[in-house]
Short mmCIF file of C-alpha atoms in Angstrom, two decimals:
data_model
loop_
_atom_site.label_atom_id
_atom_site.label_comp_id
_atom_site.label_asym_id
_atom_site.label_seq_id
_atom_site.Cartn_x
_atom_site.Cartn_y
_atom_site.Cartn_z
CA MET A 21 11.21 32.08 -45.36
CA PHE A 22 10.99 29.21 -47.78
CA ALA A 23 8.24 28.34 -50.20
CA TRP A 24 8.22 25.47 -52.64
CA LEU A 25 6.25 26.29 -55.75
CA PRO A 26 5.82 23.56 -58.38
CA ARG A 27 5.43 24.46 -61.99
CA ALA A 28 2.13 24.11 -63.77
CA ALA A 29 0.22 21.32 -62.12
CA LEU A 30 -0.57 18.49 -64.44
CA ALA A 31 -4.21 17.50 -64.68
CA GLN A 32 -3.37 13.99 -65.71
CA GLU A 33 -0.34 11.79 -65.20
CA LYS A 34 1.91 11.94 -68.24
CA GLU A 35 3.33 8.96 -69.96
CA LEU A 36 6.68 7.59 -68.86
CA LYS A 37 9.77 8.88 -70.70
CA LEU A 38 13.07 7.25 -71.57
CA ARG A 39 16.25 7.89 -69.62
CA LEU A 40 19.85 6.89 -70.25
CA SER A 41 21.20 4.44 -67.66
CA GLU A 42 24.82 3.39 -67.26
CA GLN A 43 23.85 0.41 -65.11
CA LEU A 44 21.88 -1.10 -67.98
CA SER A 45 24.95 -0.73 -70.14
CA ARG A 46 27.10 -2.61 -67.66
CA ASP A 47 24.46 -5.33 -67.31
CA ALA A 48 24.35 -5.64 -71.06
CA GLU A 49 28.06 -6.35 -71.29
CA GLN A 50 27.79 -9.07 -68.64
CA ARG A 51 24.65 -10.61 -70.03
CA PRO A 52 24.72 -10.09 -73.81
CA ARG A 53 21.76 -12.34 -74.39
CA ARG A 54 19.37 -10.31 -72.27
CA ALA A 55 20.84 -7.03 -73.40
CA ALA A 56 20.19 -7.95 -77.05
CA ARG A 57 16.46 -7.51 -76.45
CA ALA A 58 16.74 -3.84 -75.42
CA PRO A 59 17.30 -1.06 -77.98
CA ARG A 60 20.82 0.41 -78.15
CA VAL A 61 21.76 4.07 -78.11
CA ARG A 62 25.42 4.95 -78.64
CA ASP A 63 27.27 8.11 -77.84
CA ARG A 64 30.89 9.14 -77.29
CA SER A 65 30.89 8.06 -73.63
CA GLY A 66 30.18 4.44 -74.47
CA THR A 67 27.24 2.13 -74.85
CA LEU A 68 24.18 3.34 -72.87
CA ARG A 69 20.77 1.76 -72.57
CA LEU A 70 17.34 3.31 -72.33
CA ARG A 71 15.34 2.98 -69.10
CA LEU A 72 11.81 3.99 -68.15
CA SER A 73 11.83 6.70 -65.50
CA ARG A 74 8.93 8.28 -63.60
CA GLN A 75 11.14 11.08 -62.29
CA LEU A 76 11.18 12.73 -65.74
CA THR A 77 7.41 13.08 -65.72
CA GLU A 78 7.24 14.80 -62.30
CA PRO A 79 7.55 18.61 -62.47
CA PRO A 80 10.64 19.91 -60.70
CA ALA A 81 10.13 22.11 -57.69
CA ILE A 82 11.31 25.69 -57.53
CA ALA A 83 12.56 27.17 -54.27
CA VAL A 84 11.67 30.81 -53.66
CA ILE A 85 13.77 32.53 -51.01
CA SER A 86 12.73 35.94 -49.80
CA PRO A 87 15.60 38.39 -49.27
CA GLY A 88 16.69 38.77 -45.68
CA ALA A 89 14.94 35.61 -44.47
CA PRO A 90 17.08 33.10 -42.55
CA ARG A 91 17.70 29.80 -44.19
CA ALA A 92 16.33 26.69 -42.52
CA ALA A 93 18.90 24.24 -41.34
CA ALA A 94 18.89 20.85 -42.94
CA PRO A 95 17.55 18.12 -40.68
CA SER A 96 20.36 16.21 -39.06
CA PRO A 97 20.11 12.45 -38.73
CA LEU A 98 21.44 12.83 -35.15
CA ALA A 99 18.54 15.06 -34.04
CA SER A 100 16.31 12.14 -33.01
CA PRO A 101 18.43 9.26 -31.71
CA ALA A 102 16.97 5.80 -31.60
CA PRO A 103 15.46 4.78 -28.24
CA PRO A 104 17.70 2.60 -26.09
CA VAL A 105 17.03 -1.08 -26.08
CA PRO A 106 15.82 -2.21 -22.61
CA PRO A 107 17.85 -4.96 -20.99
CA ALA A 108 16.48 -8.45 -21.04
CA PRO A 109 14.53 -9.31 -17.85
CA GLN A 110 16.27 -11.57 -15.39
CA ARG A 111 14.86 -14.90 -14.41
CA VAL A 112 13.44 -15.20 -10.90
CA MET A 113 13.20 -18.13 -8.50
CA GLU A 114 10.45 -18.58 -5.92
CA LEU A 115 11.47 -19.04 -2.28
CA LEU A 116 9.16 -19.88 0.63
CA LEU A 117 10.86 -18.30 3.64
CA GLN A 118 10.04 -17.74 7.28
CA VAL A 119 10.12 -13.96 7.80
CA ASP A 120 10.72 -12.01 11.01
CA VAL A 121 10.54 -8.19 11.19
CA ASN A 122 12.43 -6.40 13.99
CA ARG A 123 12.46 -9.55 16.14
CA GLN A 124 8.69 -9.61 16.54
CA ARG A 125 8.65 -13.40 16.12
CA LEU A 126 6.09 -13.35 13.34
CA ASP A 127 7.09 -16.88 12.29
CA GLU A 128 4.96 -16.83 9.14
CA PRO A 129 5.95 -18.28 5.73
CA VAL A 130 6.11 -15.71 2.91
CA LEU A 131 6.72 -16.11 -0.83
CA VAL A 132 9.87 -14.20 -1.84
CA LEU A 133 11.47 -13.96 -5.30
CA ARG A 134 15.20 -14.00 -5.99
CA ARG A 135 16.85 -12.85 -9.21
CA GLU A 136 19.94 -14.31 -10.82
CA ASP A 137 22.08 -11.53 -9.33
CA GLY A 138 20.85 -12.39 -5.80
CA THR A 139 18.39 -9.49 -5.39
CA LEU A 140 15.35 -10.38 -3.27
CA LEU A 141 11.87 -9.16 -4.22
CA ILE A 142 9.10 -8.79 -1.62
CA ALA A 143 5.38 -8.66 -2.40
CA GLY A 144 3.62 -5.34 -1.91
CA GLU A 145 0.76 -6.91 0.05
CA ASP A 146 3.27 -8.31 2.55
CA LEU A 147 4.77 -4.84 2.99
CA ASP A 148 1.28 -3.50 3.69
CA ARG A 149 0.62 -6.21 6.27
CA TRP A 150 3.86 -5.35 8.05
CA ARG A 151 2.99 -1.61 7.80
CA LEU A 152 6.10 -0.92 5.72
CA ARG A 153 6.11 1.82 3.10
CA ARG A 154 6.05 0.81 -0.55
CA PRO A 155 8.80 2.35 -2.74
CA SER A 156 7.90 4.75 -5.56
CA THR A 157 9.78 2.72 -8.17
CA PRO A 158 7.80 0.58 -10.66
CA PRO A 159 7.18 -2.92 -9.28
CA TYR A 160 7.84 -6.29 -10.89
CA GLU A 161 4.71 -8.30 -11.69
CA HIS A 162 4.78 -12.03 -11.11
CA GLU A 163 1.64 -14.16 -11.48
CA GLY A 164 -0.65 -11.19 -10.89
CA ARG A 165 1.20 -9.94 -7.78
CA LEU A 166 3.46 -6.90 -7.47
CA PHE A 167 6.95 -7.39 -6.06
CA TYR A 168 9.50 -4.74 -5.07
CA PRO A 169 13.27 -5.33 -5.10
CA SER A 170 15.10 -4.99 -1.81
CA SER A 171 17.50 -2.49 -3.42
CA ASP A 172 14.60 0.00 -3.56
CA LEU A 173 14.08 -0.30 0.22
CA PRO A 174 17.11 1.54 1.66
CA ARG A 175 15.69 1.67 5.20
CA LEU A 176 15.16 -2.09 5.27
CA LYS A 177 18.06 -4.47 5.90
CA LEU A 178 17.60 -8.11 4.93
CA ARG A 179 19.58 -11.15 6.03
CA LEU A 180 18.85 -14.49 4.36
CA ASP A 181 19.83 -17.73 6.04
CA GLU A 182 19.64 -20.37 3.33
CA ARG A 183 20.36 -23.18 5.77
CA THR A 184 17.28 -22.50 7.91
CA GLN A 185 15.31 -20.79 5.11
CA THR A 186 14.64 -17.73 7.26
CA LEU A 187 14.62 -14.05 6.27
CA THR A 188 15.37 -11.53 9.02
CA MET A 189 14.37 -7.90 8.42
CA SER A 190 15.65 -4.89 10.34
CA ALA A 191 13.59 -1.78 9.55
CA ASP A 192 14.19 1.80 10.66
CA PRO A 193 11.31 3.75 12.24
CA GLN A 194 11.04 5.85 9.06
CA ALA A 195 10.36 2.69 7.04
CA PHE A 196 6.98 2.16 8.71
CA ALA A 197 3.82 3.91 7.57
CA GLY A 198 2.28 6.30 10.05
CA THR A 199 -1.17 5.78 11.52
CA VAL A 200 -3.46 8.79 11.71
CA GLN A 201 -6.73 8.54 13.60
CA ALA A 202 -9.16 11.39 14.11
CA VAL A 203 -10.40 11.56 17.69
CA THR A 204 -13.46 13.67 18.36
CA GLY A 205 -14.27 15.12 21.75
CA GLU A 206 -17.76 13.70 22.04
CA ARG A 207 -19.35 13.83 25.47
CA ASN A 208 -20.63 10.68 27.06
CA PRO A 209 -24.37 10.19 26.88
CA PRO A 210 -26.27 10.96 30.07
CA PRO A 211 -26.61 7.97 32.41
CA VAL A 212 -29.85 6.06 32.58
CA LEU A 213 -31.51 6.64 35.95
CA PRO A 214 -32.66 3.42 37.64
CA GLN A 215 -36.19 2.68 38.61
CA PRO A 216 -37.03 2.40 42.33
CA GLY A 217 -36.25 -0.99 43.86
CA GLY A 218 -34.69 -2.84 46.74
CA PHE A 219 -32.77 -5.94 47.76
CA PHE A 220 -32.27 -8.10 50.85
CA ASN A 221 -29.34 -10.37 51.60
CA TYR A 222 -28.97 -12.72 54.53
CA THR A 223 -26.66 -15.41 55.83
CA LEU A 224 -27.84 -17.90 58.51
CA SER A 225 -25.74 -20.37 60.45
CA GLY A 226 -26.37 -22.79 63.34
CA THR A 227 -24.09 -24.88 65.55
CA ARG A 228 -24.73 -27.46 68.27
CA ILE A 229 -22.09 -28.52 70.78
CA GLN A 230 -23.30 -31.13 73.27
CA ASP A 231 -26.39 -29.53 74.80
CA THR A 232 -25.65 -25.98 73.54
CA THR A 233 -27.27 -24.75 70.31
CA THR A 234 -26.32 -21.46 68.68
CA ARG A 235 -28.19 -19.76 65.86
CA ASN A 236 -26.93 -16.51 64.29
CA GLY A 237 -27.28 -14.55 61.08
CA LEU A 238 -26.02 -11.61 59.01
CA PHE A 239 -28.54 -9.43 57.22
CA GLU A 240 -28.30 -6.59 54.69
CA ALA A 241 -31.11 -4.54 53.15
CA GLY A 242 -30.97 -1.82 50.52
CA PHE A 243 -33.23 0.56 48.63
CA PHE A 244 -32.32 2.44 45.45
CA GLY A 245 -33.90 4.93 43.09
CA GLN A 246 -33.20 8.07 41.08
CA HIS A 247 -31.92 9.90 44.15
CA GLY A 248 -29.37 7.37 45.39
CA VAL A 249 -28.94 4.11 47.29
CA PHE A 250 -29.50 3.41 51.00
CA THR A 251 -28.02 0.25 52.53
CA SER A 252 -27.91 -1.06 56.08
CA SER A 253 -26.51 -4.25 57.59
CA ALA A 254 -27.02 -5.97 60.98
CA LEU A 255 -25.65 -8.95 62.86
CA ALA A 256 -27.70 -11.28 65.05
CA SER A 257 -25.41 -13.22 67.36
CA ASP A 258 -28.32 -15.20 68.84
CA LEU A 259 -31.58 -15.39 67.00
CA THR A 260 -33.37 -16.67 70.10
CA ARG A 261 -32.84 -13.38 71.96
CA SER A 262 -33.96 -10.00 70.75
CA GLU A 263 -31.15 -8.15 72.51
CA GLY A 264 -28.57 -10.00 70.41
CA TRP A 265 -29.04 -7.74 67.35
CA LEU A 266 -26.23 -5.35 66.38
CA ARG A 267 -26.33 -2.77 63.60
CA LEU A 268 -23.13 -2.72 61.61
CA ASP A 269 -23.30 0.17 59.12
CA SER A 270 -25.87 2.29 57.34
CA THR A 271 -24.93 4.40 54.29
CA TYR A 272 -26.72 6.66 51.85
CA ALA A 273 -24.78 7.16 48.57
CA VAL A 274 -25.39 9.41 45.56
CA ASP A 275 -23.26 9.33 42.38
CA TYR A 276 -22.85 12.10 39.78
CA PRO A 277 -21.07 10.49 36.78
CA ALA A 278 -20.88 13.66 34.68
CA GLU A 279 -18.94 15.49 37.40
CA LEU A 280 -17.09 12.36 38.61
CA VAL A 281 -18.37 12.99 42.13
CA SER A 282 -19.74 10.53 44.71
CA VAL A 283 -21.36 11.51 48.02
CA ARG A 284 -21.49 9.11 51.01
CA LEU A 285 -23.50 9.80 54.15
CA GLY A 286 -23.46 7.41 57.12
CA ASP A 287 -21.10 4.69 58.20
CA THR A 288 -18.25 3.85 55.91
CA ILE A 289 -14.81 2.32 56.08
CA THR A 290 -12.10 4.59 54.77
CA ARG A 291 -8.70 3.62 53.51
CA PRO A 292 -6.25 3.33 56.41
CA GLY A 293 -2.97 5.17 56.58
CA THR A 294 0.52 3.74 56.33
CA TRP A 295 0.52 2.41 59.91
CA GLY A 296 -3.20 1.97 60.33
CA ARG A 297 -5.40 -1.10 60.10
CA ALA A 298 -9.06 -1.46 59.21
#
């Protein structure tokens, strides 16, 4: 344990005292004219001059060391080394290149930077647009935009063709950022039941060959509501005769969207087999 105890503290600063100085003596021999102005004090060691010193007025400090206490080590000048000097930044050159990622034929011009050592730097916003991961290393700022060197993208291989000014990128699957989308199992809203109604379709045709006239037609009628749809169609080969009418098909259909079920009652045309025709 160390404690530094000064002697009696001085209430006021004392006046400066005189101190012998060998340097003043040497200066006096070289410059006798200036040395003649200062008072001389001689002793056996040679000619010494008087010099004002503030150190004589300051009280010396007394070190008190308690027995058994370890002594503090003197501070070493090597304990806190000076910080390393960062290397000077390299100059960059702007290149406007046509970039293609994994042969997707993007064919879009992109601003790329190139250092003096040939390292290419790609903008972070371009990496985000291509869904490529940004590296964790600090970026390089250029005109307000952040650029990342290609050496920090180990999963991305670049090939620059200076003749055609194209930059081809080959990225591994791990280089792309994953897409996570939460899908909820919401049920579809219940269907809107239609109001009661109906429809009627018809097709009429007439032909005349010499003295023979033929009139025929195709008719279809339907009715729908909350409980299903009923449709029926008929063919009239000769409208001038009542016995020329022929019913084609009549069907009643009900759909259940929630259960993905449809019910058909009546005439219907099913899908034929491999060797069948319909």
